[in-house]
Amino acid sequence: MSSQYSENYAVDLSDENDRKNLAVIESARTSGIINDEAANYLSELYSDSLTWFREVFYFLGKCFGAPKAPVMKYDYETDNAIDEPIKISDINPLHPYIVHHRLDADPMRNQFFTSGAGHKIDLAVSSIVTVIVGAQKKIDRALDKVTGKYYSAYVDEVADTVYRVIASHERVASAKAVTEKIRAKLKEKYVSTPAETVLSIIGSGHEHIAVELVRELDKIEPPRMRLQDIWRVKCLFDLIPQARFFIERVQEMMPDRIISIRDKFYDMENPRNYRDAKLVIDIGKGGKVIPLEIICQVRTFFEFEKQTHINYEIARKNETRKKTKKSSLETNKNIALNIALGAREHKQGVEEYNLMICQCLEDLFERVGWNILYSQGNGVSMFEGFPKLCKLYYPAKMLEVIIDKLDNAIENEVFHVTNAPAKLTQSQESEIFRFMARFILISAMPYVESDWSVPLDTMAGKLFNFVMTEVQRYYKKSEE
């Protein structure tokens, strides 16, 4: 398909956008909104944008191989693909796009399927990964973050560090007084190297703690370095183990490029109720560090997360009004309402995803009998290596507790295989149910509420509820 644009469309568009962004950054520097260090860092991120955007594309190719479908434009407003294929040469930093890749060596590939009439087979879980590549973050939004929430968090960390160090050597009252002065001073002007400011405030008489204070302050990440989503990718997988397999694969392929990894699939305390994983890698060249943020999410939860995000954005704006003293009783009610709506939608997302996992478990139970039949005499399970063992997992102690309780339940015939083609020993049954329990633990999302369970009166449903109840019980004990 020929390009609908001129030959140098992407280059010209990107170059012009770079010039505009650099002018905004320079204006922010000269007006004192940011300092030289922040301006220089932002200038690196917003120069040669087409080069870095192509690096994003090349990174995806290294991880997934060639796209399995045409590259399509993407619309942020509707969160949908636009039915308009584009050429790779026309991809540019100003416009997001969506593409489908296959996750090679997927540990879940072809394990779950439904049989239709005759020879028709439909995969219930596919190896296809939907990749949404975001456009370059707008410079105004980046400046808002660097001078707003990132700088506020930075000031808090500096103040907390100063208080901790001084209080460990002197009176708490003295530490508190110095900390308040430092907090006020840092709010007057954008500062990202606070040691000199702090030492000038504490003055003479504190020389014995100056070295320790400077060492601790140097450990704090400056606001500009917290900006890691200028380039953004969202990968949608069918199952959590697929996302974790992808993350571990990136770790193995390019360990030197990993900046950070955060896994929140199991997180029950995240105040914004996100259930995803975030991988930040360096796509820079020539000594430049250019972070790429990759959000890994399950497809089912994505639909709920979209609405949750809208509600939290509304709550965030109302919270800003509250902080600027423009709030009212109505504003406070709106904050609480939108947070409650977000929490409810998050709960629905977890429940729908877990129902899908339980259906996958049903599919596995249907095949257990065949597995036993085929493996008679050779000791090799058809499920060997499935799902792939993952390092991003629950605590080992919790696994031991659940497996021990599961073995007791099997011994008391609470769990019993009914569809095997031959009589199974207790050892064989234990192997089957341990495998099923491990699949639940690696695939399902734990939930905070204790009043919800999978509404299925089947062996798969019983096992799912048993395992997830034990997960809840373990975490509640840990909190006590």
Tab-separated table of C-alpha atoms in Angstrom, residues 112-123:
chain	number	residue	atom	x	y	z
A	112	PHE	CA	-7.601	-23.416	26.123
A	113	PHE	CA	-10.060	-23.843	23.291
A	114	THR	CA	-13.695	-24.543	22.578
A	115	SER	CA	-14.901	-27.079	20.035
A	116	GLY	CA	-17.587	-26.030	17.616
A	117	ALA	CA	-19.531	-28.075	15.101
A	118	GLY	CA	-17.402	-30.592	13.237
A	119	HIS	CA	-13.762	-29.577	12.993
A	120	LYS	CA	-14.185	-25.952	14.096
A	121	ILE	CA	-11.940	-24.971	17.016
A	122	ASP	CA	-11.884	-21.530	18.633
A	123	LEU	CA	-9.073	-20.523	20.935
